[in-house]
Amino acid sequence: MVDESVTVSETESPYDFDGIWKEFIREYWPEILCDVIPDLYEAVDFERKAEFLDKEMQEISQQLYGENDSVSKWYVDNLIKIWLKDGREEWVLLHIEVQGKGGEIISLRMFRYSCLIFLRYGKHPAALAILTSKRPKKEGNPEAYRYDVFGTTLEYKYHTLKTYEYRNEELLASDSPVHIFIYAVKMAVRYRKSDDKKLEYMLKVARLLKARGWSEERMRVFFRYLEFLMINSGREYRYTFIEKSIEILEGKKVKLMTFEEEVKAKERTEIARSLIGLGSLTNEQIATITKQTPEYVASLRQEVTA
């Protein structure tokens, strides 16, 4: 039985989680809104392209963190400008707590974000904090920031998505790419020291999507994130995942070149380039010598003589 208590922050993970979360948000932000802020999702005009305000977010982050990369690397921040069906412009702040237990109190950080965005750009963003593990109890409620100074009070509430609260069965039963991604990340972290198990679970997810009837294009997009989660596995396992995922997608078996085969192929290409440089051999002759196709040699010749 799989122990579901381990969260991202409780392991020494080799993954660039801020990178994969940032890319995932850029691809699946509508699904995230659909799952967590459904009323905003219903109001969005998806005919108009969303804009990621990276420059603005970088300026805000620098004000909060300065040049302290040891702090900011634990967070992923996205500021998105979207358009509503009634023609209004709306900003959405998506903050991912990648490691979950470091830094200042998250509610205070979310409040500071909101204040700085309003001060610099005059916008009150809809805000969502994605927490990958439990916050320390001493922080109190991670869903709101409050203060009371002799009757002067304020309460700042925002949306939260707590990935650690989901049971595996619940995640697998969902057709939401957000829930399936959370499951895949959990399994990649849990089996970070076992390439065999990690491969097993990444392929389990891939087959699940196929069985659900996802389109080939939809699966190809999602498979990029599964492939990323295999990146720290041995080369043989990464290749096996790619081979199997193509088989799942296209219904046909493929075989990628091994590392040794890649080296030999590169050596043959360099030999072909040298023979082309001599100028005395035909494409067919060079192809025979280097075990390449005449068409491939012809394309190399165009590169060499360009």
Tab-separated table of C-alpha atoms in Angstrom:
chain	number	residue	atom	x	y	z
A	1	MET	CA	0.000	0.000	0.000
A	2	VAL	CA	1.331	3.431	-0.952
A	3	ASP	CA	1.994	5.777	1.935
A	4	GLU	CA	0.489	9.118	0.944
A	5	SER	CA	1.964	11.158	3.778
A	6	VAL	CA	5.156	12.237	1.981
A	7	THR	CA	4.923	15.625	0.319
A	8	VAL	CA	7.270	17.510	-1.936
A	9	SER	CA	8.864	19.500	0.856
A	10	GLU	CA	9.630	16.450	2.963
A	11	THR	CA	12.098	15.010	0.500
A	12	GLU	CA	15.382	16.119	-0.962
A	13	SER	CA	14.063	16.221	-4.467
A	14	PRO	CA	16.446	16.602	-7.435
A	15	TYR	CA	13.749	18.167	-9.573
A	16	ASP	CA	13.504	21.733	-10.762
A	17	PHE	CA	9.973	21.948	-9.374
A	18	ASP	CA	9.710	25.687	-9.849
A	19	GLY	CA	10.492	25.177	-13.544
A	20	ILE	CA	7.964	22.413	-14.145
A	21	TRP	CA	5.230	24.197	-12.183
A	22	LYS	CA	5.830	27.426	-14.108
A	23	GLU	CA	5.546	25.619	-17.446
A	24	PHE	CA	2.524	23.646	-16.265
A	25	ILE	CA	0.726	26.846	-15.244
A	26	ARG	CA	1.412	28.446	-18.614
A	27	GLU	CA	-0.213	25.493	-20.350
A	28	TYR	CA	-3.014	24.667	-17.917
A	29	TRP	CA	-3.957	27.907	-16.150
A	30	PRO	CA	-7.560	27.682	-17.487
A	31	GLU	CA	-7.953	24.219	-15.940
A	32	ILE	CA	-6.532	25.494	-12.656
A	33	LEU	CA	-9.102	28.296	-12.614
A	34	CYS	CA	-11.848	25.830	-13.538
A	35	ASP	CA	-10.960	23.609	-10.569
A	36	VAL	CA	-10.310	26.285	-7.954
A	37	ILE	CA	-12.015	29.534	-9.012
A	38	PRO	CA	-14.912	28.314	-11.191
A	39	ASP	CA	-16.806	31.618	-11.178
A	40	LEU	CA	-13.764	33.404	-12.632
A	41	TYR	CA	-13.314	30.617	-15.172
A	42	GLU	CA	-16.911	31.075	-16.326
A	43	ALA	CA	-16.348	34.824	-16.725
A	44	VAL	CA	-13.164	34.576	-18.829
A	45	ASP	CA	-13.280	35.417	-22.533
A	46	PHE	CA	-11.075	32.661	-23.950
A	47	GLU	CA	-11.360	34.139	-27.429
A	48	ARG	CA	-8.890	36.795	-26.299
A	49	LYS	CA	-5.326	35.727	-25.587
A	50	ALA	CA	-4.070	35.821	-22.009
A	51	GLU	CA	-0.820	37.636	-21.308
A	52	PHE	CA	1.782	36.508	-18.780
A	53	LEU	CA	3.165	39.612	-17.073
A	54	ASP	CA	6.659	38.243	-16.452
A	55	LYS	CA	8.377	41.636	-16.343
A	56	GLU	CA	5.874	43.011	-13.873
A	57	MET	CA	6.095	39.888	-11.696
A	58	GLN	CA	9.877	40.037	-11.712
A	59	GLU	CA	9.792	43.617	-10.471
A	60	ILE	CA	7.386	42.670	-7.681
A	61	SER	CA	9.515	39.647	-6.687
A	62	GLN	CA	12.666	41.741	-6.562
A	63	GLN	CA	10.961	44.137	-4.190
A	64	LEU	CA	9.966	41.244	-1.927
A	65	TYR	CA	13.101	39.091	-2.149
A	66	GLY	CA	15.764	41.417	-3.482
A	67	GLU	CA	18.564	39.389	-5.039
A	68	ASN	CA	18.169	36.562	-2.515
A	69	ASP	CA	17.824	33.560	-4.855
A	70	SER	CA	18.023	31.184	-1.888
A	71	VAL	CA	14.570	32.462	-0.893
A	72	SER	CA	12.847	33.080	-4.226
A	73	LYS	CA	13.758	29.678	-5.701
A	74	TRP	CA	11.232	28.016	-3.393
A	75	TYR	CA	8.358	29.908	-4.957
A	76	VAL	CA	6.822	30.129	-8.400
A	77	ASP	CA	4.925	33.294	-9.199
A	78	ASN	CA	2.804	33.963	-12.245
A	79	LEU	CA	0.850	37.121	-12.947
A	80	ILE	CA	-1.628	36.723	-15.785
A	81	LYS	CA	-3.687	39.380	-17.541
A	82	ILE	CA	-6.950	37.953	-18.834
A	83	TRP	CA	-10.084	39.417	-20.376
A	84	LEU	CA	-13.610	38.850	-19.180
A	85	LYS	CA	-16.685	38.345	-21.325
A	86	ASP	CA	-17.993	41.756	-20.294
A	87	GLY	CA	-14.878	43.391	-21.756
A	88	ARG	CA	-13.113	44.119	-18.482
A	89	GLU	CA	-9.449	43.365	-17.879
A	90	GLU	CA	-8.574	41.180	-14.882
A	91	TRP	CA	-5.253	40.196	-13.340
A	92	VAL	CA	-4.679	36.813	-11.709
A	93	LEU	CA	-1.820	36.058	-9.297
A	94	LEU	CA	-0.858	32.385	-9.108
A	95	HIS	CA	1.682	31.694	-6.366
A	96	ILE	CA	3.133	28.199	-5.972
A	97	GLU	CA	4.759	27.241	-2.684
A	98	VAL	CA	7.226	24.769	-4.194
A	99	GLN	CA	8.906	23.550	-1.034
A	100	GLY	CA	6.219	24.568	1.387
A	101	LYS	CA	8.003	25.160	4.702
A	102	GLY	CA	10.579	27.873	4.148
A	103	GLY	CA	10.478	31.647	4.160
A	104	GLU	CA	8.034	33.998	5.770
A	105	ILE	CA	4.408	33.349	6.652
A	106	ILE	CA	2.595	32.649	3.413
A	107	SER	CA	-0.472	34.761	4.248
A	108	LEU	CA	1.790	37.751	4.879
A	109	ARG	CA	3.606	37.137	1.605
A	110	MET	CA	0.324	36.945	-0.324
A	111	PHE	CA	-0.817	40.193	1.293
A	112	ARG	CA	2.447	41.903	0.366
A	113	TYR	CA	2.081	40.733	-3.225
A	114	SER	CA	-1.392	42.218	-3.418
A	115	CYS	CA	-0.277	45.523	-1.913
A	116	LEU	CA	2.733	45.874	-4.206
A	117	ILE	CA	0.743	45.005	-7.327
A	118	PHE	CA	-1.855	47.603	-6.392
A	119	LEU	CA	0.743	50.267	-5.536
A	120	ARG	CA	2.698	49.778	-8.770
A	121	TYR	CA	-0.053	48.967	-11.229
A	122	GLY	CA	-3.329	49.955	-9.594
A	123	LYS	CA	-4.737	46.418	-9.844
A	124	HIS	CA	-6.285	44.147	-7.229
A	125	PRO	CA	-5.495	40.641	-8.544
A	126	ALA	CA	-7.558	37.547	-7.990
A	127	ALA	CA	-5.104	35.427	-6.026
A	128	LEU	CA	-4.449	31.717	-5.631
A	129	ALA	CA	-1.769	30.033	-3.516
A	130	ILE	CA	-0.904	26.429	-4.388
A	131	LEU	CA	0.597	24.669	-1.378
A	132	THR	CA	2.538	21.457	-1.930
A	133	SER	CA	2.846	20.632	1.773
A	134	LYS	CA	1.481	21.643	5.155
A	135	ARG	CA	2.635	24.927	6.575
A	136	PRO	CA	3.976	25.094	10.158
A	137	LYS	CA	1.178	25.274	12.726
A	138	LYS	CA	2.608	28.455	14.226
A	139	GLU	CA	1.669	30.296	11.035
A	140	GLY	CA	-2.016	29.812	11.701
A	141	ASN	CA	-4.536	29.918	8.850
A	142	PRO	CA	-2.697	29.798	5.479
A	143	GLU	CA	-5.822	30.997	3.657
A	144	ALA	CA	-6.053	34.574	4.956
A	145	TYR	CA	-3.990	37.416	6.403
A	146	ARG	CA	-5.468	39.319	9.342
A	147	TYR	CA	-4.422	42.022	11.737
A	148	ASP	CA	-6.134	43.981	14.473
A	149	VAL	CA	-4.452	47.062	15.921
A	150	PHE	CA	-6.726	48.549	18.618
A	151	GLY	CA	-9.795	48.160	16.473
A	152	THR	CA	-8.142	48.908	13.140
A	153	THR	CA	-8.631	45.589	11.395
A	154	LEU	CA	-8.040	43.985	8.041
A	155	GLU	CA	-8.724	40.542	6.583
A	156	TYR	CA	-7.208	39.568	3.235
A	157	LYS	CA	-8.519	36.241	1.925
A	158	TYR	CA	-7.379	34.418	-1.201
A	159	HIS	CA	-7.931	31.051	-2.838
A	160	THR	CA	-5.785	28.035	-1.980
A	161	LEU	CA	-5.147	24.667	-3.584
A	162	LYS	CA	-3.563	22.230	-1.125
A	163	THR	CA	-2.095	19.416	-3.191
A	164	TYR	CA	-1.195	17.360	-0.105
A	165	GLU	CA	-4.841	16.977	0.902
A	166	TYR	CA	-5.778	14.888	-2.135
A	167	ARG	CA	-5.914	11.108	-1.838
A	168	ASN	CA	-4.363	9.140	-4.676
A	169	GLU	CA	-7.680	7.473	-5.493
A	170	GLU	CA	-9.326	10.871	-5.772
A	171	LEU	CA	-6.637	12.190	-8.096
A	172	LEU	CA	-6.771	9.133	-10.364
A	173	ALA	CA	-10.562	9.240	-10.559
A	174	SER	CA	-10.483	12.802	-11.869
A	175	ASP	CA	-10.194	13.725	-15.536
A	176	SER	CA	-8.664	17.095	-14.648
A	177	PRO	CA	-5.073	17.451	-15.922
A	178	VAL	CA	-4.343	19.405	-12.738
A	179	HIS	CA	-5.254	16.475	-10.491
A	180	ILE	CA	-3.439	13.961	-12.695
A	181	PHE	CA	-0.343	16.163	-12.715
A	182	ILE	CA	-0.414	16.376	-8.906
A	183	TYR	CA	-0.560	12.575	-8.756
A	184	ALA	CA	2.357	12.210	-11.173
A	185	VAL	CA	4.486	14.641	-9.171
A	186	LYS	CA	3.690	12.810	-5.930
A	187	MET	CA	4.757	9.473	-7.443
A	188	ALA	CA	7.932	10.943	-8.972
A	189	VAL	CA	8.947	12.333	-5.588
A	190	ARG	CA	8.029	9.186	-3.677
A	191	TYR	CA	10.003	6.913	-5.994
A	192	ARG	CA	12.846	9.331	-6.709
A	193	LYS	CA	15.356	6.623	-5.700
A	194	SER	CA	13.732	3.844	-7.727
A	195	ASP	CA	13.830	4.296	-11.495
A	196	ASP	CA	11.845	1.080	-11.963
A	197	LYS	CA	8.929	2.254	-9.819
A	198	LYS	CA	8.999	5.769	-11.187
A	199	LEU	CA	8.844	4.455	-14.753
A	200	GLU	CA	5.997	2.149	-13.741
A	201	TYR	CA	3.904	5.008	-12.365
A	202	MET	CA	4.617	7.455	-15.205
A	203	LEU	CA	3.499	4.797	-17.691
A	204	LYS	CA	0.483	4.059	-15.496
A	205	VAL	CA	-0.560	7.695	-15.884
A	206	ALA	CA	0.082	7.603	-19.630
A	207	ARG	CA	-2.077	4.506	-20.090
A	208	LEU	CA	-4.784	6.009	-17.902
A	209	LEU	CA	-5.070	9.030	-20.212
A	210	LYS	CA	-5.261	6.750	-23.227
A	211	ALA	CA	-8.014	4.695	-21.581
A	212	ARG	CA	-9.892	7.907	-20.760
A	213	GLY	CA	-10.097	8.698	-24.438
A	214	TRP	CA	-7.863	11.770	-24.430
A	215	SER	CA	-7.021	12.955	-27.930
A	216	GLU	CA	-3.530	12.306	-29.268
A	217	GLU	CA	-2.680	16.020	-29.194
A	218	ARG	CA	-3.926	16.400	-25.639
A	219	MET	CA	-1.825	13.441	-24.528
A	220	ARG	CA	1.280	14.693	-26.347
A	221	VAL	CA	1.093	17.976	-24.450
A	222	PHE	CA	0.680	16.269	-21.069
A	223	PHE	CA	3.341	13.633	-21.792
A	224	ARG	CA	5.944	16.414	-21.877
A	225	TYR	CA	5.486	16.832	-18.129
A	226	LEU	CA	5.704	13.083	-17.482
A	227	GLU	CA	8.904	12.993	-19.515
A	228	PHE	CA	10.271	15.861	-17.413
A	229	LEU	CA	9.584	13.867	-14.245
A	230	MET	CA	11.776	11.084	-15.672
A	231	ILE	CA	14.661	13.464	-16.349
A	232	ASN	CA	16.707	12.430	-13.311
A	233	SER	CA	16.325	8.735	-14.053
A	234	GLY	CA	18.939	6.653	-15.838
A	235	ARG	CA	19.208	7.094	-19.591
A	236	GLU	CA	17.792	3.605	-20.208
A	237	TYR	CA	14.660	4.443	-18.204
A	238	ARG	CA	14.144	7.786	-19.916
A	239	TYR	CA	14.429	6.131	-23.313
A	240	THR	CA	12.079	3.364	-22.269
A	241	PHE	CA	9.492	5.921	-21.198
A	242	ILE	CA	9.735	7.771	-24.511
A	243	GLU	CA	9.468	4.521	-26.468
A	244	LYS	CA	6.484	3.307	-24.466
A	245	SER	CA	4.729	6.679	-24.562
A	246	ILE	CA	5.019	6.786	-28.357
A	247	GLU	CA	3.647	3.240	-28.444
A	248	ILE	CA	0.716	4.342	-26.267
A	249	LEU	CA	0.096	7.387	-28.451
A	250	GLU	CA	0.458	5.869	-31.880
A	251	GLY	CA	-0.220	2.197	-31.252
A	252	LYS	CA	3.112	1.100	-32.715
A	253	LYS	CA	6.407	0.045	-31.225
A	254	VAL	CA	9.516	2.163	-31.678
A	255	LYS	CA	13.114	1.736	-30.648
A	256	LEU	CA	15.302	4.725	-29.838
A	257	MET	CA	19.045	4.630	-30.349
A	258	THR	CA	21.172	3.712	-27.365
A	259	PHE	CA	23.923	6.080	-26.242
A	260	GLU	CA	26.523	3.975	-28.047
A	261	GLU	CA	24.433	4.007	-31.214
A	262	GLU	CA	24.097	7.783	-30.973
A	263	VAL	CA	27.875	8.133	-30.716
A	264	LYS	CA	28.415	5.884	-33.734
A	265	ALA	CA	25.787	7.770	-35.736
A	266	LYS	CA	27.530	11.076	-34.978
A	267	GLU	CA	30.879	9.550	-35.964
A	268	ARG	CA	29.409	8.346	-39.269
A	269	THR	CA	28.031	11.803	-39.925
A	270	GLU	CA	31.412	13.431	-39.313
A	271	ILE	CA	33.081	10.898	-41.630
A	272	ALA	CA	30.467	11.666	-44.282
A	273	ARG	CA	31.155	15.399	-43.929
A	274	SER	CA	34.886	14.765	-44.410
A	275	LEU	CA	34.304	12.613	-47.494
A	276	ILE	CA	32.029	15.267	-48.971
A	277	GLY	CA	34.829	17.763	-48.427
A	278	LEU	CA	37.132	15.692	-50.640
A	279	GLY	CA	34.821	16.380	-53.546
A	280	SER	CA	35.596	13.146	-55.409
A	281	LEU	CA	32.847	10.781	-54.141
A	282	THR	CA	29.172	10.595	-55.048
A	283	ASN	CA	26.373	10.606	-52.497
A	284	GLU	CA	25.767	6.917	-53.146
A	285	GLN	CA	29.426	6.030	-52.535
A	286	ILE	CA	29.575	8.020	-49.301
A	287	ALA	CA	26.269	6.488	-48.170
A	288	THR	CA	27.677	2.985	-48.700
A	289	ILE	CA	30.855	3.777	-46.762
A	290	THR	CA	29.148	5.456	-43.803
A	291	LYS	CA	25.986	3.295	-43.763
A	292	GLN	CA	23.762	6.326	-44.301
A	293	THR	CA	21.037	6.883	-46.891
A	294	PRO	CA	21.899	8.765	-50.106
A	295	GLU	CA	19.155	11.287	-49.237
A	296	TYR	CA	20.755	12.004	-45.874
A	297	VAL	CA	24.178	12.446	-47.482
A	298	ALA	CA	22.625	14.800	-50.036
A	299	SER	CA	21.228	16.963	-47.222
A	300	LEU	CA	24.658	16.980	-45.539
A	301	ARG	CA	26.264	18.020	-48.827
A	302	GLN	CA	23.944	21.017	-49.019
A	303	GLU	CA	24.986	22.059	-45.516
A	304	VAL	CA	28.704	21.602	-46.203
A	305	THR	CA	28.686	23.450	-49.533
A	306	ALA	CA	26.268	26.219	-48.472
